[in-house]
Amino acid sequence: MTMLMRSCTQSLLKLVNSFTGMCGFATILYALWMIRIWHRQANDSYHPASWFMYTILGLGAILCAITCWGHIAAETANGCCLYFYLVFVLLILILEGAVTMDVFLNPKWEEDFPQDPSGNFHKLKDFMKENVDMCKWVGLSILSVQGLSMVLALILIALGPHRISYNNDDEYTPEGVPLLKNYSNQSPCVYGSKIDAWNKKQVNMRPLHSSITWQL
């Protein structure tokens, strides 16, 4: 029952984690598209680098890296990997929460960010204002997926990794037994057979020795 529950939890964690990976991949594509448009509009003239595009690119790369780590942690069910995965997801949640609180509670939140010469930051802001309901549902979906991934990781930590038991002799083959155990079990028999052979040899040689002594 525990093995079945562990397998189901691992599969669910991989599935939920894949959604985070798709978000990271889409974010990278969006950042690359903005960078391409930016370099096309530059026309070999000097323009300062846009922090917004590279921030989006870095965020997408971090999400993809967390997804890869989450798949490794889900496959191995290793406690250390799962704890690191929880820390990474928690840091992302803290960052998202800080940005959200700053936007909703600070009326001058735009001053906290540097100027974006490319104008992509303002375009994204205007798009979010025009599609508030859709952006809310997308944000809630991302938060729900991240929270569910943390819950599944905690369940997998509680279940623990796979364990191999040798309590029942019928559950494993002789090839699965450690070599040292086989050696320790066979050693007394080998040494015992050698001692018995030596004793028999000495017994067979005693009559011959006594007959030679009697003739002398």
PDB file of C-alpha atoms in Angstrom:
ATOM      1  CA  MET A   1       0.000   0.000   0.000  1.00  0.00           C
ATOM      2  CA  THR A   2       2.840   2.382   0.875  1.00  0.00           C
ATOM      3  CA  MET A   3       4.650   1.601  -2.377  1.00  0.00           C
ATOM      4  CA  LEU A   4       1.488   2.284  -4.391  1.00  0.00           C
ATOM      5  CA  MET A   5       0.891   5.580  -2.628  1.00  0.00           C
ATOM      6  CA  ARG A   6       4.533   6.573  -3.134  1.00  0.00           C
ATOM      7  CA  SER A   7       4.341   5.813  -6.856  1.00  0.00           C
ATOM      8  CA  CYS A   8       1.122   7.818  -7.252  1.00  0.00           C
ATOM      9  CA  THR A   9       2.627  10.768  -5.374  1.00  0.00           C
ATOM     10  CA  GLN A  10       5.745  10.672  -7.545  1.00  0.00           C
ATOM     11  CA  SER A  11       3.653  10.678 -10.724  1.00  0.00           C
ATOM     12  CA  LEU A  12       1.485  13.566  -9.500  1.00  0.00           C
ATOM     13  CA  LEU A  13       4.541  15.588  -8.491  1.00  0.00           C
ATOM     14  CA  LYS A  14       6.071  15.088 -11.941  1.00  0.00           C
ATOM     15  CA  LEU A  15       2.809  16.127 -13.605  1.00  0.00           C
ATOM     16  CA  VAL A  16       2.383  19.254 -11.478  1.00  0.00           C
ATOM     17  CA  ASN A  17       6.045  20.099 -11.848  1.00  0.00           C
ATOM     18  CA  SER A  18       5.729  19.879 -15.633  1.00  0.00           C
ATOM     19  CA  PHE A  19       3.265  22.786 -15.559  1.00  0.00           C
ATOM     20  CA  THR A  20       5.929  24.923 -13.881  1.00  0.00           C
ATOM     21  CA  GLY A  21       8.367  23.868 -16.579  1.00  0.00           C
ATOM     22  CA  MET A  22       5.938  24.891 -19.325  1.00  0.00           C
ATOM     23  CA  CYS A  23       5.539  28.308 -17.681  1.00  0.00           C
ATOM     24  CA  GLY A  24       9.315  28.697 -17.545  1.00  0.00           C
ATOM     25  CA  PHE A  25       9.691  27.651 -21.187  1.00  0.00           C
ATOM     26  CA  ALA A  26       6.974  30.112 -22.287  1.00  0.00           C
ATOM     27  CA  THR A  27       8.679  32.865 -20.286  1.00  0.00           C
ATOM     28  CA  ILE A  28      11.998  32.169 -22.040  1.00  0.00           C
ATOM     29  CA  LEU A  29      10.321  32.288 -25.457  1.00  0.00           C
ATOM     30  CA  TYR A  30       8.661  35.600 -24.572  1.00  0.00           C
ATOM     31  CA  ALA A  31      11.990  37.061 -23.421  1.00  0.00           C
ATOM     32  CA  LEU A  32      13.782  35.897 -26.572  1.00  0.00           C
ATOM     33  CA  TRP A  33      11.031  37.422 -28.702  1.00  0.00           C
ATOM     34  CA  MET A  34      11.394  40.768 -26.915  1.00  0.00           C
ATOM     35  CA  ILE A  35      15.191  40.679 -27.297  1.00  0.00           C
ATOM     36  CA  ARG A  36      14.863  39.969 -31.016  1.00  0.00           C
ATOM     37  CA  ILE A  37      12.447  42.860 -31.530  1.00  0.00           C
ATOM     38  CA  TRP A  38      14.663  45.131 -29.449  1.00  0.00           C
ATOM     39  CA  HIS A  39      17.787  44.395 -31.512  1.00  0.00           C
ATOM     40  CA  ARG A  40      15.832  44.831 -34.744  1.00  0.00           C
ATOM     41  CA  GLN A  41      14.634  48.292 -33.673  1.00  0.00           C
ATOM     42  CA  ALA A  42      18.076  49.331 -32.478  1.00  0.00           C
ATOM     43  CA  ASN A  43      19.480  49.537 -36.051  1.00  0.00           C
ATOM     44  CA  ASP A  44      23.137  49.521 -34.953  1.00  0.00           C
ATOM     45  CA  SER A  45      22.664  52.589 -32.752  1.00  0.00           C
ATOM     46  CA  TYR A  46      23.582  52.638 -29.077  1.00  0.00           C
ATOM     47  CA  HIS A  47      20.768  51.851 -26.688  1.00  0.00           C
ATOM     48  CA  PRO A  48      21.055  50.863 -23.033  1.00  0.00           C
ATOM     49  CA  ALA A  49      20.241  47.276 -22.197  1.00  0.00           C
ATOM     50  CA  SER A  50      16.684  46.638 -21.080  1.00  0.00           C
ATOM     51  CA  TRP A  51      16.559  45.135 -17.587  1.00  0.00           C
ATOM     52  CA  PHE A  52      13.012  43.876 -18.095  1.00  0.00           C
ATOM     53  CA  MET A  53      13.837  41.490 -20.947  1.00  0.00           C
ATOM     54  CA  TYR A  54      16.813  39.917 -19.217  1.00  0.00           C
ATOM     55  CA  THR A  55      14.894  39.657 -15.951  1.00  0.00           C
ATOM     56  CA  ILE A  56      12.137  37.715 -17.706  1.00  0.00           C
ATOM     57  CA  LEU A  57      14.760  35.515 -19.382  1.00  0.00           C
ATOM     58  CA  GLY A  58      16.465  34.791 -16.046  1.00  0.00           C
ATOM     59  CA  LEU A  59      13.133  34.034 -14.372  1.00  0.00           C
ATOM     60  CA  GLY A  60      12.253  31.518 -17.089  1.00  0.00           C
ATOM     61  CA  ALA A  61      15.653  29.845 -16.774  1.00  0.00           C
ATOM     62  CA  ILE A  62      15.202  29.567 -12.983  1.00  0.00           C
ATOM     63  CA  LEU A  63      11.754  28.001 -13.407  1.00  0.00           C
ATOM     64  CA  CYS A  64      13.135  25.437 -15.882  1.00  0.00           C
ATOM     65  CA  ALA A  65      16.020  24.612 -13.509  1.00  0.00           C
ATOM     66  CA  ILE A  66      13.578  24.127 -10.613  1.00  0.00           C
ATOM     67  CA  THR A  67      11.475  21.860 -12.848  1.00  0.00           C
ATOM     68  CA  CYS A  68      14.485  19.669 -13.665  1.00  0.00           C
ATOM     69  CA  TRP A  69      15.422  19.479  -9.994  1.00  0.00           C
ATOM     70  CA  GLY A  70      11.843  18.610  -9.079  1.00  0.00           C
ATOM     71  CA  HIS A  71      11.761  15.742 -11.581  1.00  0.00           C
ATOM     72  CA  ILE A  72      15.018  14.362 -10.144  1.00  0.00           C
ATOM     73  CA  ALA A  73      13.677  14.674  -6.594  1.00  0.00           C
ATOM     74  CA  ALA A  74      10.383  13.002  -7.542  1.00  0.00           C
ATOM     75  CA  GLU A  75      12.120  10.138  -9.334  1.00  0.00           C
ATOM     76  CA  THR A  76      14.631   9.374  -6.579  1.00  0.00           C
ATOM     77  CA  ALA A  77      12.340  10.299  -3.648  1.00  0.00           C
ATOM     78  CA  ASN A  78      15.489  11.444  -1.878  1.00  0.00           C
ATOM     79  CA  GLY A  79      14.846  13.525   1.225  1.00  0.00           C
ATOM     80  CA  CYS A  80      17.731  15.956   0.609  1.00  0.00           C
ATOM     81  CA  CYS A  81      16.657  16.659  -2.994  1.00  0.00           C
ATOM     82  CA  LEU A  82      13.046  17.142  -1.913  1.00  0.00           C
ATOM     83  CA  TYR A  83      14.054  19.586   0.833  1.00  0.00           C
ATOM     84  CA  PHE A  84      16.092  21.627  -1.650  1.00  0.00           C
ATOM     85  CA  TYR A  85      13.137  21.587  -4.041  1.00  0.00           C
ATOM     86  CA  LEU A  86      10.864  22.897  -1.278  1.00  0.00           C
ATOM     87  CA  VAL A  87      13.307  25.712  -0.534  1.00  0.00           C
ATOM     88  CA  PHE A  88      13.479  26.735  -4.205  1.00  0.00           C
ATOM     89  CA  VAL A  89       9.702  26.775  -4.620  1.00  0.00           C
ATOM     90  CA  LEU A  90       9.297  28.671  -1.349  1.00  0.00           C
ATOM     91  CA  LEU A  91      11.771  31.335  -2.495  1.00  0.00           C
ATOM     92  CA  ILE A  92       9.832  31.774  -5.744  1.00  0.00           C
ATOM     93  CA  LEU A  93       6.585  32.108  -3.770  1.00  0.00           C
ATOM     94  CA  ILE A  94       8.154  34.719  -1.493  1.00  0.00           C
ATOM     95  CA  LEU A  95       9.378  36.689  -4.515  1.00  0.00           C
ATOM     96  CA  GLU A  96       5.978  36.554  -6.182  1.00  0.00           C
ATOM     97  CA  GLY A  97       4.243  37.557  -2.956  1.00  0.00           C
ATOM     98  CA  ALA A  98       6.612  40.506  -2.443  1.00  0.00           C
ATOM     99  CA  VAL A  99       6.019  41.821  -5.978  1.00  0.00           C
ATOM    100  CA  THR A 100       2.243  41.372  -5.639  1.00  0.00           C
ATOM    101  CA  MET A 101       2.103  43.174  -2.299  1.00  0.00           C
ATOM    102  CA  ASP A 102       4.207  46.019  -3.653  1.00  0.00           C
ATOM    103  CA  VAL A 103       1.903  46.451  -6.664  1.00  0.00           C
ATOM    104  CA  PHE A 104      -1.341  46.405  -4.654  1.00  0.00           C
ATOM    105  CA  LEU A 105      -0.247  48.312  -1.551  1.00  0.00           C
ATOM    106  CA  ASN A 106       2.184  50.854  -2.989  1.00  0.00           C
ATOM    107  CA  PRO A 107       0.480  53.474  -5.219  1.00  0.00           C
ATOM    108  CA  LYS A 108       3.871  54.494  -6.643  1.00  0.00           C
ATOM    109  CA  TRP A 109       5.099  50.972  -7.284  1.00  0.00           C
ATOM    110  CA  GLU A 110       6.386  51.865 -10.767  1.00  0.00           C
ATOM    111  CA  GLU A 111       9.084  54.026  -9.197  1.00  0.00           C
ATOM    112  CA  ASP A 112      10.561  50.930  -7.522  1.00  0.00           C
ATOM    113  CA  PHE A 113      11.553  49.574 -10.943  1.00  0.00           C
ATOM    114  CA  PRO A 114      14.149  51.166 -13.239  1.00  0.00           C
ATOM    115  CA  GLN A 115      13.200  52.742 -16.531  1.00  0.00           C
ATOM    116  CA  ASP A 116      12.645  50.361 -19.419  1.00  0.00           C
ATOM    117  CA  PRO A 117      13.864  51.968 -22.675  1.00  0.00           C
ATOM    118  CA  SER A 118      12.291  49.230 -24.774  1.00  0.00           C
ATOM    119  CA  GLY A 119       8.753  49.991 -23.539  1.00  0.00           C
ATOM    120  CA  ASN A 120       7.926  46.278 -23.061  1.00  0.00           C
ATOM    121  CA  PHE A 121       7.308  46.775 -19.363  1.00  0.00           C
ATOM    122  CA  HIS A 122       4.598  49.349 -20.036  1.00  0.00           C
ATOM    123  CA  LYS A 123       3.103  47.185 -22.788  1.00  0.00           C
ATOM    124  CA  LEU A 124       2.811  44.265 -20.388  1.00  0.00           C
ATOM    125  CA  LYS A 125       1.303  46.536 -17.736  1.00  0.00           C
ATOM    126  CA  ASP A 126      -1.316  47.834 -20.169  1.00  0.00           C
ATOM    127  CA  PHE A 127      -2.125  44.304 -21.320  1.00  0.00           C
ATOM    128  CA  MET A 128      -2.664  43.190 -17.715  1.00  0.00           C
ATOM    129  CA  LYS A 129      -4.953  46.163 -17.073  1.00  0.00           C
ATOM    130  CA  GLU A 130      -7.051  45.310 -20.124  1.00  0.00           C
ATOM    131  CA  ASN A 131      -7.284  41.619 -19.185  1.00  0.00           C
ATOM    132  CA  VAL A 132      -7.490  41.748 -15.405  1.00  0.00           C
ATOM    133  CA  ASP A 133      -9.744  38.708 -14.991  1.00  0.00           C
ATOM    134  CA  MET A 134      -7.621  36.475 -17.180  1.00  0.00           C
ATOM    135  CA  CYS A 135      -4.410  37.570 -15.435  1.00  0.00           C
ATOM    136  CA  LYS A 136      -5.990  36.868 -12.044  1.00  0.00           C
ATOM    137  CA  TRP A 137      -6.917  33.328 -13.067  1.00  0.00           C
ATOM    138  CA  VAL A 138      -3.458  32.711 -14.509  1.00  0.00           C
ATOM    139  CA  GLY A 139      -1.821  34.006 -11.340  1.00  0.00           C
ATOM    140  CA  LEU A 140      -4.056  31.912  -9.093  1.00  0.00           C
ATOM    141  CA  SER A 141      -3.375  28.837 -11.222  1.00  0.00           C
ATOM    142  CA  ILE A 142       0.388  29.315 -10.932  1.00  0.00           C
ATOM    143  CA  LEU A 143       0.155  29.819  -7.160  1.00  0.00           C
ATOM    144  CA  SER A 144      -2.075  26.749  -6.805  1.00  0.00           C
ATOM    145  CA  VAL A 145       0.338  24.596  -8.802  1.00  0.00           C
ATOM    146  CA  GLN A 146       3.309  25.736  -6.736  1.00  0.00           C
ATOM    147  CA  GLY A 147       1.438  25.140  -3.483  1.00  0.00           C
ATOM    148  CA  LEU A 148       0.305  21.694  -4.638  1.00  0.00           C
ATOM    149  CA  SER A 149       3.856  20.776  -5.600  1.00  0.00           C
ATOM    150  CA  MET A 150       5.045  21.688  -2.096  1.00  0.00           C
ATOM    151  CA  VAL A 151       2.290  19.553  -0.523  1.00  0.00           C
ATOM    152  CA  LEU A 152       3.171  16.574  -2.728  1.00  0.00           C
ATOM    153  CA  ALA A 153       6.857  16.975  -1.902  1.00  0.00           C
ATOM    154  CA  LEU A 154       6.051  16.952   1.828  1.00  0.00           C
ATOM    155  CA  ILE A 155       3.945  13.792   1.410  1.00  0.00           C
ATOM    156  CA  LEU A 156       6.787  12.125  -0.482  1.00  0.00           C
ATOM    157  CA  ILE A 157       9.234  13.072   2.269  1.00  0.00           C
ATOM    158  CA  ALA A 158       6.899  11.543   4.862  1.00  0.00           C
ATOM    159  CA  LEU A 159       6.603   8.313   2.863  1.00  0.00           C
ATOM    160  CA  GLY A 160      10.371   8.070   2.508  1.00  0.00           C
ATOM    161  CA  PRO A 161      12.489   6.477  -0.243  1.00  0.00           C
ATOM    162  CA  HIS A 162      12.199   2.926  -1.541  1.00  0.00           C
ATOM    163  CA  ARG A 163      13.554   0.324   0.849  1.00  0.00           C
ATOM    164  CA  ILE A 164      14.733  -3.217  -0.016  1.00  0.00           C
ATOM    165  CA  SER A 165      13.914  -5.778   2.662  1.00  0.00           C
ATOM    166  CA  TYR A 166      15.685  -9.136   3.072  1.00  0.00           C
ATOM    167  CA  ASN A 167      13.530 -10.426   5.912  1.00  0.00           C
ATOM    168  CA  ASN A 168      11.816 -13.066   3.817  1.00  0.00           C
ATOM    169  CA  ASP A 169      14.019 -15.605   2.039  1.00  0.00           C
ATOM    170  CA  ASP A 170      11.443 -16.038  -0.731  1.00  0.00           C
ATOM    171  CA  GLU A 171      11.561 -12.344  -1.728  1.00  0.00           C
ATOM    172  CA  TYR A 172      15.061 -12.335  -3.180  1.00  0.00           C
ATOM    173  CA  THR A 173      17.289 -14.532  -5.265  1.00  0.00           C
ATOM    174  CA  PRO A 174      20.740 -15.771  -4.222  1.00  0.00           C
ATOM    175  CA  GLU A 175      22.266 -13.217  -6.614  1.00  0.00           C
ATOM    176  CA  GLY A 176      20.831 -10.388  -4.516  1.00  0.00           C
ATOM    177  CA  VAL A 177      22.527 -11.515  -1.267  1.00  0.00           C
ATOM    178  CA  PRO A 178      25.695  -9.579  -0.351  1.00  0.00           C
ATOM    179  CA  LEU A 179      28.980 -11.267  -1.302  1.00  0.00           C
ATOM    180  CA  LEU A 180      30.418 -10.927   2.189  1.00  0.00           C
ATOM    181  CA  LYS A 181      27.499 -12.873   3.624  1.00  0.00           C
ATOM    182  CA  ASN A 182      28.061 -15.705   1.146  1.00  0.00           C
ATOM    183  CA  TYR A 183      31.751 -15.732   1.979  1.00  0.00           C
ATOM    184  CA  SER A 184      31.113 -15.869   5.716  1.00  0.00           C
ATOM    185  CA  ASN A 185      28.596 -18.694   5.288  1.00  0.00           C
ATOM    186  CA  GLN A 186      30.872 -20.779   3.083  1.00  0.00           C
ATOM    187  CA  SER A 187      34.134 -20.251   4.946  1.00  0.00           C
ATOM    188  CA  PRO A 188      33.441 -22.595   7.927  1.00  0.00           C
ATOM    189  CA  CYS A 189      32.452 -25.411   5.549  1.00  0.00           C
ATOM    190  CA  VAL A 190      35.611 -25.007   3.504  1.00  0.00           C
ATOM    191  CA  TYR A 191      37.915 -24.905   6.487  1.00  0.00           C
ATOM    192  CA  GLY A 192      36.027 -27.771   8.143  1.00  0.00           C
ATOM    193  CA  SER A 193      36.427 -30.012   5.097  1.00  0.00           C
ATOM    194  CA  LYS A 194      40.166 -29.264   4.966  1.00  0.00           C
ATOM    195  CA  ILE A 195      40.603 -30.142   8.649  1.00  0.00           C
ATOM    196  CA  ASP A 196      38.678 -33.423   8.212  1.00  0.00           C
ATOM    197  CA  ALA A 197      40.834 -34.388   5.253  1.00  0.00           C
ATOM    198  CA  TRP A 198      43.988 -33.656   7.218  1.00  0.00           C
ATOM    199  CA  ASN A 199      42.805 -35.783  10.168  1.00  0.00           C
ATOM    200  CA  LYS A 200      41.991 -38.729   7.878  1.00  0.00           C
ATOM    201  CA  LYS A 201      45.410 -38.458   6.294  1.00  0.00           C
ATOM    202  CA  GLN A 202      47.113 -38.578   9.707  1.00  0.00           C
ATOM    203  CA  VAL A 203      45.042 -41.612  10.750  1.00  0.00           C
ATOM    204  CA  ASN A 204      45.978 -43.491   7.592  1.00  0.00           C
ATOM    205  CA  MET A 205      49.691 -42.753   8.113  1.00  0.00           C
ATOM    206  CA  ARG A 206      49.810 -43.957  11.755  1.00  0.00           C
ATOM    207  CA  PRO A 207      49.714 -47.759  11.041  1.00  0.00           C
ATOM    208  CA  LEU A 208      52.498 -47.414   8.504  1.00  0.00           C
ATOM    209  CA  HIS A 209      54.658 -45.484  10.955  1.00  0.00           C
ATOM    210  CA  SER A 210      54.087 -48.034  13.758  1.00  0.00           C
ATOM    211  CA  SER A 211      54.964 -50.978  11.488  1.00  0.00           C
ATOM    212  CA  ILE A 212      58.244 -49.386  10.487  1.00  0.00           C
ATOM    213  CA  THR A 213      59.127 -48.709  14.121  1.00  0.00           C
ATOM    214  CA  TRP A 214      58.322 -52.363  15.081  1.00  0.00           C
ATOM    215  CA  GLN A 215      60.594 -53.759  12.376  1.00  0.00           C
ATOM    216  CA  LEU A 216      63.481 -51.600  13.551  1.00  0.00           C
TER     217      LEU A 216
END
